[in-house]
CSV table of C-alpha atoms and ligand atoms in Angstrom, one decimal:
chain,number,residue,atom,x,y,z
A,1183,MET,CA,-98.9,-10.9,8.2
A,1184,ASN,CA,-102.1,-11.8,10.0
A,1185,VAL,CA,-101.7,-11.7,13.8
A,1186,ASP,CA,-105.2,-12.5,14.9
A,1187,PHE,CA,-105.4,-16.0,16.4
A,1188,SER,CA,-107.8,-18.4,14.8
A,1189,PRO,CA,-110.5,-20.1,16.9
A,1190,ALA,CA,-108.4,-23.3,17.1
A,1191,GLU,CA,-105.4,-21.2,18.3
A,1192,LEU,CA,-107.5,-19.5,20.9
A,1193,GLU,CA,-108.7,-22.9,22.1
A,1194,PHE,CA,-105.1,-24.0,22.2
A,1195,GLN,CA,-104.2,-20.9,24.3
A,1196,GLN,CA,-106.9,-21.8,26.8
A,1197,GLN,CA,-105.7,-25.4,27.0
A,1198,VAL,CA,-102.1,-24.3,27.7
A,1199,ARG,CA,-103.2,-21.6,30.2
A,1200,GLN,CA,-105.3,-24.2,32.1
A,1201,TRP,CA,-102.5,-26.7,32.2
A,1202,PHE,CA,-100.0,-24.2,33.7
A,1203,ALA,CA,-102.6,-23.2,36.3
A,1204,ASP,CA,-103.1,-26.8,37.3
A,1205,ASN,CA,-99.5,-28.0,37.2
A,1206,LEU,CA,-97.0,-25.2,38.0
A,1207,PRO,CA,-95.7,-25.6,41.6
A,1208,ALA,CA,-96.4,-22.4,43.6
A,1209,ASP,CA,-92.8,-22.2,45.0
A,1210,LEU,CA,-91.3,-22.4,41.5
A,1211,LYS,CA,-93.7,-19.7,40.3
A,1212,ARG,CA,-92.7,-17.5,43.3
A,1213,LYS,CA,-88.9,-17.9,42.6
A,1214,ASN,CA,-89.5,-17.0,39.0
A,1215,GLU,CA,-91.4,-13.9,39.9
A,1216,LEU,CA,-88.5,-12.8,42.1
A,1217,GLY,CA,-86.0,-13.5,39.3
A,1218,LYS,CA,-84.3,-16.3,41.3
A,1219,MET,CA,-83.0,-19.4,39.7
A,1220,PRO,CA,-84.6,-22.7,40.6
A,1221,SER,CA,-82.4,-25.5,41.9
A,1222,ARG,CA,-81.2,-28.3,39.6
A,1223,ASP,CA,-83.6,-30.8,41.1
A,1224,GLU,CA,-86.6,-28.3,40.9
A,1225,LEU,CA,-85.8,-27.6,37.2
A,1226,VAL,CA,-85.4,-31.3,36.3
A,1227,ALA,CA,-88.7,-32.3,38.1
A,1228,TRP,CA,-90.5,-29.4,36.3
A,1229,GLN,CA,-89.0,-30.3,32.9
A,1230,ARG,CA,-90.0,-34.0,33.3
A,1231,LYS,CA,-93.6,-32.9,34.0
A,1232,LEU,CA,-93.6,-30.8,30.8
A,1233,ASN,CA,-92.2,-33.8,28.9
A,1234,GLU,CA,-94.9,-36.1,30.2
A,1235,GLN,CA,-97.3,-33.6,28.6
A,1236,GLY,CA,-95.2,-33.7,25.4
A,1237,TRP,CA,-94.4,-29.9,25.7
A,1238,LEU,CA,-90.8,-29.8,26.8
A,1239,ALA,CA,-89.3,-29.1,23.3
A,1240,PRO,CA,-91.9,-26.8,21.6
A,1241,GLY,CA,-89.7,-26.4,18.5
A,1242,TRP,CA,-89.1,-30.1,17.9
A,1243,PRO,CA,-90.9,-32.1,15.2
A,1244,GLU,CA,-93.2,-35.0,16.2
A,1245,GLU,CA,-90.8,-37.6,14.7
A,1246,HIS,CA,-88.3,-36.7,17.4
A,1247,GLY,CA,-90.7,-36.4,20.3
A,1248,GLY,CA,-91.7,-32.8,20.0
A,1249,PRO,CA,-95.3,-31.5,19.7
A,1250,GLY,CA,-94.9,-30.6,16.1
A,1251,TRP,CA,-96.4,-27.2,16.8
A,1252,THR,CA,-96.7,-24.3,14.3
A,1253,ALA,CA,-94.7,-21.1,14.9
A,1254,THR,CA,-97.9,-19.5,16.2
A,1255,GLN,CA,-98.6,-22.3,18.6
A,1256,ARG,CA,-95.0,-22.0,19.9
A,1257,TYR,CA,-95.4,-18.3,20.3
A,1258,ILE,CA,-98.7,-18.8,22.2
A,1259,PHE,CA,-97.1,-21.4,24.4
A,1260,ASP,CA,-94.2,-19.1,25.3
A,1261,LEU,CA,-96.5,-16.2,26.1
A,1262,GLU,CA,-98.6,-18.5,28.4
A,1263,ARG,CA,-95.5,-20.0,30.0
A,1264,ALA,CA,-94.2,-16.6,31.0
A,1265,ARG,CA,-97.6,-15.3,31.9
A,1266,ALA,CA,-98.1,-18.3,34.3
A,1267,GLY,CA,-94.7,-17.5,35.9
A,1268,ALA,CA,-93.0,-20.8,34.8
A,1269,PRO,CA,-89.2,-20.7,34.3
A,1270,ILE,CA,-87.8,-21.0,30.9
A,1271,GLY,CA,-86.5,-24.5,30.2
A,1272,LEU,CA,-82.8,-25.4,29.9
A,1273,SER,CA,-81.8,-24.3,26.5
A,1274,MET,CA,-78.5,-26.2,26.0
A,1275,GLY,CA,-80.0,-29.6,25.0
A,1276,ILE,CA,-83.5,-28.5,23.8
A,1277,VAL,CA,-82.8,-25.3,21.9
A,1278,MET,CA,-79.1,-25.7,20.9
A,1279,LEU,CA,-77.9,-29.3,20.6
A,1280,GLY,CA,-81.3,-30.9,19.6
A,1281,PRO,CA,-81.6,-29.0,16.3
A,1282,VAL,CA,-77.9,-29.6,15.6
A,1283,LEU,CA,-78.3,-33.4,16.0
A,1284,MET,CA,-81.4,-33.4,13.9
A,1285,ALA,CA,-79.6,-31.5,11.1
A,1286,PHE,CA,-76.0,-33.0,11.3
A,1287,GLY,CA,-76.1,-36.1,13.6
A,1288,THR,CA,-75.8,-39.7,12.6
A,1289,PRO,CA,-78.9,-41.9,13.0
A,1290,GLU,CA,-77.2,-43.5,16.1
A,1291,GLN,CA,-76.5,-40.1,17.6
A,1292,LYS,CA,-80.1,-39.0,17.1
A,1293,GLN,CA,-81.4,-42.3,18.6
A,1294,THR,CA,-79.0,-42.1,21.6
A,1295,TYR,CA,-79.2,-38.5,22.6
A,1296,LEU,CA,-82.5,-36.9,21.5
A,1297,PRO,CA,-84.7,-39.1,23.8
A,1298,ARG,CA,-82.3,-38.4,26.7
A,1299,ILE,CA,-82.6,-34.7,26.3
A,1300,LEU,CA,-86.4,-35.0,26.6
A,1301,SER,CA,-86.2,-37.3,29.6
A,1302,CYS,CA,-83.7,-35.0,31.2
A,1303,ASP,CA,-81.4,-37.9,31.8
A,1304,ASP,CA,-78.7,-35.8,30.1
A,1305,TRP,CA,-77.8,-32.3,31.1
A,1306,TRP,CA,-75.7,-30.7,28.4
A,1307,CYS,CA,-73.3,-27.8,28.7
A,1308,GLN,CA,-71.8,-25.7,25.9
A,1309,GLY,CA,-68.0,-25.8,25.5
A,1310,TYR,CA,-67.2,-23.0,23.0
A,1311,SER,CA,-65.4,-20.1,24.7
A,1312,GLU,CA,-61.8,-20.2,25.8
A,1313,PRO,CA,-59.5,-17.7,27.4
A,1314,GLY,CA,-58.7,-15.3,24.5
A,1315,SER,CA,-61.3,-16.9,22.2
A,1316,GLY,CA,-64.7,-15.6,23.0
A,1317,SER,CA,-65.8,-13.0,20.3
A,1318,ASP,CA,-63.0,-14.4,18.1
A,1319,LEU,CA,-64.3,-17.9,18.6
A,1320,ALA,CA,-62.5,-19.3,15.5
A,1321,SER,CA,-59.2,-18.7,17.2
A,1322,LEU,CA,-59.9,-21.5,19.7
A,1323,LYS,CA,-57.0,-23.8,20.6
A,1324,THR,CA,-58.4,-26.8,22.5
A,1325,SER,CA,-57.0,-29.6,20.4
A,1326,ALA,CA,-58.4,-33.0,19.4
A,1327,VAL,CA,-55.7,-35.3,18.0
A,1328,PRO,CA,-56.8,-38.6,16.4
A,1329,ASP,CA,-55.4,-41.8,18.1
A,1330,GLY,CA,-57.0,-45.1,17.0
A,1331,ASP,CA,-60.7,-45.0,17.6
A,1332,SER,CA,-60.5,-41.9,19.7
A,1333,TYR,CA,-59.5,-38.2,19.8
A,1334,VAL,CA,-57.2,-37.0,22.5
A,1335,VAL,CA,-58.4,-33.6,23.8
A,1336,ASN,CA,-56.1,-31.1,25.5
A,1337,GLY,CA,-56.9,-27.4,26.4
A,1338,SER,CA,-59.5,-25.5,28.4
A,1339,LYS,CA,-62.9,-23.8,28.1
A,1340,ILE,CA,-64.2,-20.9,30.2
A,1341,TRP,CA,-67.6,-19.4,31.2
A,1342,THR,CA,-69.2,-22.8,30.8
A,1343,THR,CA,-72.7,-22.4,32.2
A,1344,TYR,CA,-73.7,-25.2,34.5
A,1345,ALA,CA,-70.8,-27.5,33.7
A,1346,HIS,CA,-70.9,-28.5,37.3
A,1347,TYR,CA,-74.5,-29.9,36.8
A,1348,ALA,CA,-73.9,-31.3,33.3
A,1349,ASN,CA,-73.0,-34.9,32.5
A,1350,ARG,CA,-72.2,-34.1,28.9
A,1351,MET,CA,-70.7,-31.2,26.9
A,1352,PHE,CA,-70.9,-30.3,23.2
A,1353,CYS,CA,-67.6,-28.9,22.4
A,1354,LEU,CA,-65.7,-27.1,19.7
A,1355,VAL,CA,-62.2,-28.4,19.2
A,1356,ARG,CA,-59.3,-27.9,16.8
A,1357,THR,CA,-58.6,-30.9,14.6
A,1358,SER,CA,-56.4,-29.0,12.1
A,1359,ASN,CA,-54.1,-26.0,12.0
A,1360,GLU,CA,-53.9,-26.0,8.2
A,1361,GLY,CA,-55.6,-23.3,6.1
A,1362,LYS,CA,-58.3,-20.9,7.4
A,1363,LYS,CA,-58.7,-21.2,11.2
A,1364,GLN,CA,-62.5,-21.9,10.8
A,1365,ALA,CA,-61.8,-24.9,8.6
A,1366,GLY,CA,-59.8,-26.7,11.3
A,1367,ILE,CA,-62.7,-26.8,13.9
A,1368,SER,CA,-64.8,-29.9,14.7
A,1369,PHE,CA,-67.8,-30.5,16.9
A,1370,LEU,CA,-67.4,-33.2,19.6
A,1371,LEU,CA,-69.7,-34.7,22.3
A,1372,ILE,CA,-67.8,-35.3,25.5
A,1373,ASP,CA,-68.9,-37.2,28.7
A,1374,MET,CA,-68.1,-35.0,31.7
A,1375,ASP,CA,-66.9,-38.0,33.7
A,1376,THR,CA,-64.1,-38.9,31.3
A,1377,PRO,CA,-60.7,-39.1,33.1
A,1378,GLY,CA,-58.6,-36.0,32.6
A,1379,LEU,CA,-61.6,-33.6,32.6
A,1380,GLU,CA,-61.8,-31.1,35.5
A,1381,VAL,CA,-64.4,-28.5,36.3
A,1382,ARG,CA,-63.6,-25.4,38.5
A,1383,PRO,CA,-66.2,-22.8,39.6
A,1384,ILE,CA,-66.4,-19.1,38.7
A,1385,ILE,CA,-68.6,-17.0,41.0
A,1386,SER,CA,-70.4,-14.2,39.1
A,1387,ILE,CA,-71.4,-10.7,40.2
A,1388,ASP,CA,-74.7,-11.9,41.6
A,1389,GLY,CA,-72.8,-14.1,44.1
A,1390,GLU,CA,-74.0,-17.3,42.5
A,1391,HIS,CA,-72.2,-20.3,40.9
A,1392,HIS,CA,-73.6,-20.5,37.3
A,1393,LEU,CA,-70.2,-20.5,35.5
A,1394,ASN,CA,-67.1,-22.6,35.3
A,1395,GLU,CA,-63.7,-23.3,33.8
A,1396,VAL,CA,-63.2,-26.7,32.3
A,1397,PHE,CA,-59.8,-28.2,31.8
A,1398,PHE,CA,-58.9,-31.2,29.5
A,1399,THR,CA,-55.7,-33.2,30.0
A,1400,ASP,CA,-55.4,-36.1,27.6
A,1401,VAL,CA,-59.2,-36.7,27.6
A,1402,ARG,CA,-60.0,-39.6,25.3
A,1403,VAL,CA,-63.2,-39.1,23.3
A,1404,PRO,CA,-64.6,-41.9,20.9
A,1405,LYS,CA,-64.5,-40.8,17.2
A,1406,ALA,CA,-68.2,-41.9,17.1
A,1407,ASN,CA,-68.8,-38.7,19.2
A,1408,LEU,CA,-67.9,-36.4,16.3
A,1409,VAL,CA,-71.0,-34.6,14.9
A,1410,GLY,CA,-70.9,-34.0,11.2
A,1411,GLN,CA,-67.5,-34.2,9.4
A,1412,GLU,CA,-64.1,-33.3,10.7
A,1413,GLY,CA,-63.6,-29.6,10.0
A,1414,GLN,CA,-67.4,-29.0,9.8
A,1415,GLY,CA,-67.6,-27.6,13.4
A,1416,TRP,CA,-67.7,-23.9,12.4
A,1417,THR,CA,-70.7,-24.5,10.1
A,1418,ILE,CA,-72.5,-26.4,12.9
A,1419,ALA,CA,-71.5,-23.7,15.5
A,1420,LYS,CA,-73.0,-20.9,13.3
A,1421,TYR,CA,-76.2,-22.9,12.8
A,1422,LEU,CA,-76.5,-23.4,16.6
A,1423,LEU,CA,-75.7,-19.8,17.4
A,1424,THR,CA,-78.6,-18.5,15.3
A,1425,HIS,CA,-81.0,-20.7,17.3
A,1426,GLU,CA,-79.4,-19.5,20.6
A,1427,ARG,CA,-79.7,-15.8,19.7
A,1428,THR,CA,-83.4,-16.1,18.7
A,1429,THR,CA,-84.4,-17.4,22.1
A,1430,ILE,CA,-82.2,-14.8,23.9
A,1431,ALA,CA,-84.6,-12.1,22.8
A,1432,GLY,CA,-86.9,-13.2,25.6
A,1433,VAL,CA,-90.0,-11.2,24.5
A,1434,ALA,CA,-92.6,-13.2,26.6
A,1435,ASP,CA,-90.6,-12.8,29.8
A,1436,SER,CA,-89.9,-9.1,29.2
A,1437,LYS,CA,-93.7,-8.6,28.8
A,1438,VAL,CA,-94.2,-10.2,32.2
A,1439,ASN,CA,-91.3,-8.3,33.8
A,1440,LEU,CA,-92.7,-5.0,32.4
A,1441,GLY,CA,-95.9,-5.8,34.3
A,1442,ILE,CA,-94.0,-6.4,37.5
A,1443,LEU,CA,-92.1,-3.1,36.9
A,1444,LYS,CA,-95.3,-1.2,36.6
A,1445,ALA,CA,-96.7,-2.8,39.7
A,1446,MET,CA,-93.5,-1.9,41.6
A,1447,ALA,CA,-93.9,1.7,40.4
A,1448,ALA,CA,-97.5,1.8,41.4
A,1449,GLU,CA,-96.9,0.5,44.9
A,1450,ASN,CA,-93.6,2.3,45.8
A,1451,GLN,CA,-94.0,5.9,46.9
A,1452,SER,CA,-91.7,8.9,46.4
A,1453,ASN,CA,-92.6,12.3,48.0
A,1454,GLY,CA,-95.9,10.8,49.2
A,1455,LYS,CA,-97.0,9.8,45.7
A,1456,PRO,CA,-96.8,6.5,43.7
A,1457,MET,CA,-93.7,6.6,41.6
A,1458,LEU,CA,-95.9,5.7,38.6
A,1459,GLU,CA,-97.2,9.2,38.8
A,1460,ASP,CA,-93.8,10.7,38.4
A,1461,PRO,CA,-93.6,12.0,34.8
A,1462,ARG,CA,-89.9,11.1,34.5
A,1463,ILE,CA,-90.5,7.5,35.5
A,1464,ARG,CA,-93.7,7.3,33.3
A,1465,ARG,CA,-91.8,8.5,30.3
A,1466,ARG,CA,-89.0,5.9,30.7
A,1467,ILE,CA,-91.5,3.1,31.3
A,1468,ALA,CA,-93.4,4.1,28.2
A,1469,GLN,CA,-90.1,4.1,26.1
A,1470,VAL,CA,-89.4,0.5,27.3
A,1471,GLU,CA,-92.9,-0.5,26.4
A,1472,ILE,CA,-92.6,1.0,22.9
A,1473,ASP,CA,-89.2,-0.8,22.4
A,1474,LEU,CA,-90.7,-4.0,23.6
A,1475,LEU,CA,-93.7,-3.7,21.2
A,1476,ALA,CA,-91.3,-3.1,18.2
A,1477,LEU,CA,-89.3,-6.1,19.4
A,1478,GLU,CA,-92.4,-8.3,19.6
A,1479,TRP,CA,-93.3,-7.5,16.0
A,1480,THR,CA,-89.8,-8.2,14.8
A,1481,ASN,CA,-89.9,-11.5,16.6
A,1482,LEU,CA,-93.3,-12.3,15.0
A,1483,ARG,CA,-91.8,-11.6,11.5
A,1484,THR,CA,-88.9,-14.0,12.2
A,1485,LEU,CA,-91.4,-16.6,13.4
A,1486,ALA,CA,-93.5,-16.2,10.3
A,1487,ALA,CA,-90.3,-16.7,8.2
A,1488,THR,CA,-89.4,-19.8,10.2
A,1489,ALA,CA,-92.9,-21.1,9.7
A,1490,ALA,CA,-92.4,-20.7,5.9
A,1491,GLY,CA,-89.4,-23.0,6.2
A,1492,LYS,CA,-86.5,-20.6,6.5
A,1493,ALA,CA,-83.9,-21.2,9.2
A,1494,PRO,CA,-83.3,-18.2,11.5
A,1495,GLY,CA,-80.6,-16.1,9.8
A,1496,PRO,CA,-78.6,-12.9,10.7
A,1497,GLU,CA,-81.9,-11.2,11.8
A,1498,SER,CA,-81.5,-13.3,15.0
A,1499,SER,CA,-78.6,-10.9,15.9
A,1500,ASN,CA,-81.1,-8.0,15.7
A,1501,LEU,CA,-83.5,-9.8,18.0
A,1502,LYS,CA,-80.7,-10.6,20.5
A,1503,LEU,CA,-79.5,-6.9,20.5
A,1504,ALA,CA,-82.9,-5.4,20.9
A,1505,GLY,CA,-84.2,-8.1,23.3
A,1506,THR,CA,-81.3,-7.8,25.7
A,1507,ALA,CA,-81.4,-4.0,25.6
A,1508,VAL,CA,-85.1,-4.2,26.8
A,1509,GLN,CA,-84.2,-6.7,29.5
A,1510,GLN,CA,-81.5,-4.4,30.9
A,1511,ALA,CA,-83.7,-1.3,30.7
A,1512,ILE,CA,-86.4,-3.0,32.7
A,1513,THR,CA,-84.0,-4.2,35.4
A,1514,GLU,CA,-82.3,-0.8,35.6
A,1515,LEU,CA,-85.7,0.8,36.2
A,1516,MET,CA,-86.5,-1.8,38.8
A,1517,VAL,CA,-83.4,-0.8,40.8
A,1518,GLU,CA,-84.2,2.9,40.5
A,1519,ILE,CA,-87.8,2.3,41.7
A,1520,ALA,CA,-86.7,0.0,44.5
A,1521,GLY,CA,-84.2,2.6,45.8
A,1522,PRO,CA,-83.1,1.8,49.3
A,1523,TRP,CA,-85.3,-1.3,49.5
A,1524,ALA,CA,-82.8,-3.0,47.2
A,1525,TRP,CA,-79.8,-2.2,49.3
A,1526,PRO,CA,-79.6,-5.4,51.5
A,1527,TRP,CA,-79.0,-7.7,48.5
A,1528,GLN,CA,-75.4,-8.1,49.6
A,1529,THR,CA,-76.2,-9.2,53.1
A,1530,GLY,CA,-79.5,-11.1,52.4
A,1531,ASP,CA,-81.2,-9.2,55.3
A,1532,TYR,CA,-84.2,-8.3,53.2
A,1533,VAL,CA,-86.8,-5.9,54.5
A,1534,GLY,CA,-89.9,-4.5,52.7
A,1535,PRO,CA,-91.7,-5.9,49.6
A,1536,PRO,CA,-89.7,-8.9,48.2
A,1537,GLU,CA,-90.1,-7.7,44.6
A,1538,LEU,CA,-88.3,-4.5,45.4
A,1539,ALA,CA,-85.7,-6.2,47.7
A,1540,HIS,CA,-84.6,-8.6,44.9
A,1541,ALA,CA,-84.3,-5.9,42.2
A,1542,VAL,CA,-80.5,-5.8,42.3
A,1543,GLU,CA,-80.2,-9.5,41.7
A,1544,ARG,CA,-82.3,-9.2,38.6
A,1545,TYR,CA,-80.2,-6.2,37.5
A,1546,ASN,CA,-76.9,-8.1,38.1
A,1547,PHE,CA,-78.1,-11.1,36.2
A,1548,ALA,CA,-79.3,-9.1,33.2
A,1549,ARG,CA,-75.8,-7.4,32.9
A,1550,ALA,CA,-74.5,-10.6,31.3
A,1551,ALA,CA,-77.2,-10.7,28.6
A,1552,THR,CA,-75.3,-8.3,26.3
A,1553,ILE,CA,-72.2,-10.6,26.6
A,1554,TYR,CA,-73.3,-14.2,26.4
A,1555,GLY,CA,-74.4,-15.6,23.0
A,1556,GLY,CA,-72.1,-13.0,21.4
A,1557,SER,CA,-71.6,-9.5,22.7
A,1558,ASP,CA,-73.5,-6.4,21.5
A,1559,GLU,CA,-70.5,-5.2,19.4
A,1560,VAL,CA,-70.2,-8.6,17.7
A,1561,GLN,CA,-73.9,-8.7,16.9
A,1562,LYS,CA,-73.6,-5.2,15.3
A,1563,ASN,CA,-70.6,-6.5,13.2
A,1564,VAL,CA,-72.8,-9.4,12.0
A,1565,LEU,CA,-75.6,-7.1,11.1
A,1566,ALA,CA,-73.3,-4.7,9.3
A,1567,LYS,CA,-71.8,-7.5,7.2
A,1568,MET,CA,-74.6,-9.9,6.6
A,1569,MET,CA,-77.6,-7.5,6.3
A,1570,LEU,CA,-76.1,-4.2,5.3
A,1571,GLY,CA,-73.4,-5.7,3.1
A,1572,LEU,CA,-70.7,-3.6,4.7
A,1573,LYS,CA,-67.1,-4.9,4.7
B,3091,LIG,C1,-73.3,-15.4,32.0
B,3091,LIG,C2,-72.4,-15.9,30.8
B,3091,LIG,C3,-72.7,-17.2,30.4
B,3091,LIG,C4,-71.9,-17.8,29.4
B,3091,LIG,N1,-72.1,-19.1,29.1
B,3091,LIG,C5,-71.3,-19.7,28.2
B,3091,LIG,C6,-71.4,-21.1,27.9
B,3091,LIG,O1,-72.2,-21.8,28.5
B,3091,LIG,N2,-70.5,-21.6,27.0
B,3091,LIG,C7,-69.6,-20.9,26.3
B,3091,LIG,O2,-68.9,-21.4,25.5
B,3091,LIG,N3,-69.5,-19.5,26.6
B,3091,LIG,C8,-70.3,-18.9,27.5
B,3091,LIG,N4,-70.1,-17.6,27.7
B,3091,LIG,C9,-69.1,-16.8,27.1
B,3091,LIG,C10,-69.5,-15.8,26.1
B,3091,LIG,O3,-69.9,-16.4,24.9
B,3091,LIG,C11,-68.3,-14.8,25.9
B,3091,LIG,O4,-68.1,-14.2,27.1
B,3091,LIG,C12,-68.6,-13.9,24.8
B,3091,LIG,O5,-68.6,-14.5,23.5
B,3091,LIG,C13,-67.5,-12.7,24.8
B,3091,LIG,O6,-66.2,-13.2,24.7
B,3091,LIG,P1,-65.1,-12.8,25.8
B,3091,LIG,O7,-65.7,-12.9,27.2
B,3091,LIG,O8,-63.9,-13.6,25.5
B,3091,LIG,O9,-64.9,-11.3,25.5
B,3091,LIG,P2,-64.0,-10.6,24.4
B,3091,LIG,O10,-64.2,-11.3,23.1
B,3091,LIG,O11,-62.6,-10.6,24.9
B,3091,LIG,O12,-64.6,-9.2,24.3
B,3091,LIG,C14,-64.2,-8.1,25.2
B,3091,LIG,C15,-64.9,-6.8,24.7
B,3091,LIG,O13,-64.4,-6.5,23.3
B,3091,LIG,C16,-65.5,-6.4,22.4
B,3091,LIG,N5,-65.1,-6.9,21.1
B,3091,LIG,C17,-64.5,-8.1,20.9
B,3091,LIG,N6,-64.3,-8.3,19.5
B,3091,LIG,C18,-64.8,-7.2,18.9
B,3091,LIG,C19,-64.9,-6.7,17.6
B,3091,LIG,N7,-64.4,-7.5,16.6
B,3091,LIG,N8,-65.4,-5.5,17.3
B,3091,LIG,C20,-65.9,-4.7,18.3
B,3091,LIG,N9,-65.8,-5.1,19.6
B,3091,LIG,C21,-65.3,-6.3,19.9
B,3091,LIG,C22,-66.6,-7.2,23.0
B,3091,LIG,O14,-67.9,-6.7,22.6
B,3091,LIG,C23,-66.4,-6.9,24.5
B,3091,LIG,O15,-67.0,-5.7,24.9
B,3091,LIG,C24,-70.9,-17.0,28.8
B,3091,LIG,C25,-70.7,-15.7,29.1
B,3091,LIG,C26,-71.4,-15.1,30.2
B,3091,LIG,C27,-71.2,-13.7,30.6
């Protein structure tokens, strides 16, 4: 695999770098550097700016409004985005639902929803997990019963990220209890303002409201909102999850965060010396850097396979496992280096350098990375079965 960029790719890199330098708002950059989430309005405004440039959905083909980039261009774009300090875009519509609609949607569904994902007129959330059906997703119980031109949906979802911001949900529902449990699952698009749908907040360990419970009581959903065939939901869900897991690896952002970690260790002192001179800290930072380099090459190999026309397969579980381990190792080291500076995170009375003071928030946020998109143990099961052929 040739990893040298061609002259045209280097020119593209310069173009992207310059665009971010000219267009990224300073306060958004600062929030991102401190690992803080932008507000809904900030994120929408930023995504609309990217869309005006035609760069909001790097993986989409031109026929659907994407830039039609090669895998290498997408890689360069992500490196430059992270390097500039720009937040990662909302993945629910762009990374997850968009490719599903392109592959399984009707012409009407593509025409209706794809442009609205790009214009940010729709904010999608993912309604998969239920109480008792997370890792064992196929056991989900939320039912959709046909009634005339509609399905009537009853049940509940949990851990639904940004359901309180979303106006639409893509949802897995049970349309049959016959045969294998996977065969009775269907994929529905649901408007969040449909009568009978209720969103309740869950506050996570970082003290923020990202997550929700969603309850359905006799929610009527038009049959035209079914994606694919009835009973095809499990196939669609698996297709979507491989896309989700590839992006969770987060190589570009980990590279930037490793730089921030090193700067923290260079600036913060212990026993009158920069912590970066402490052999114990140096060894651990070096280990993370080695792991990140290995991850980057694995990611490049997957990109090369995607460029050759292959859909991301079970290797995406490997990327997710290794990528989230690196994310957590970096944030753990950040907290150790920050030491007492990180303590006031619970009260908000920050003193000292902001990068150090916000270390615990980053750490708390990264804890969830080995759970969402499928837990570590579940990824290992997928690898054992699909790649090693173990039963
Ligand atoms: C921050 C965050 C955001 C999320 N956002 C969304 C969202 O937007 N939409 C959505 O649908 N879901 C979302 N989720 C839910 C997420 O997908 C589930 O939490 C995840 O699939 C694990 O399911 P669970 O929580 O039910 O845990 P469980 O499945 O109950 O697992 C509990 C423990 O048992 C282990 N375990 C389970 N089964 C096995 C097995 N077969 N072998 C070995 N170990 C096993 C797990 O690894 C875990 O350690 C989110 C979760 C988090 C933390």
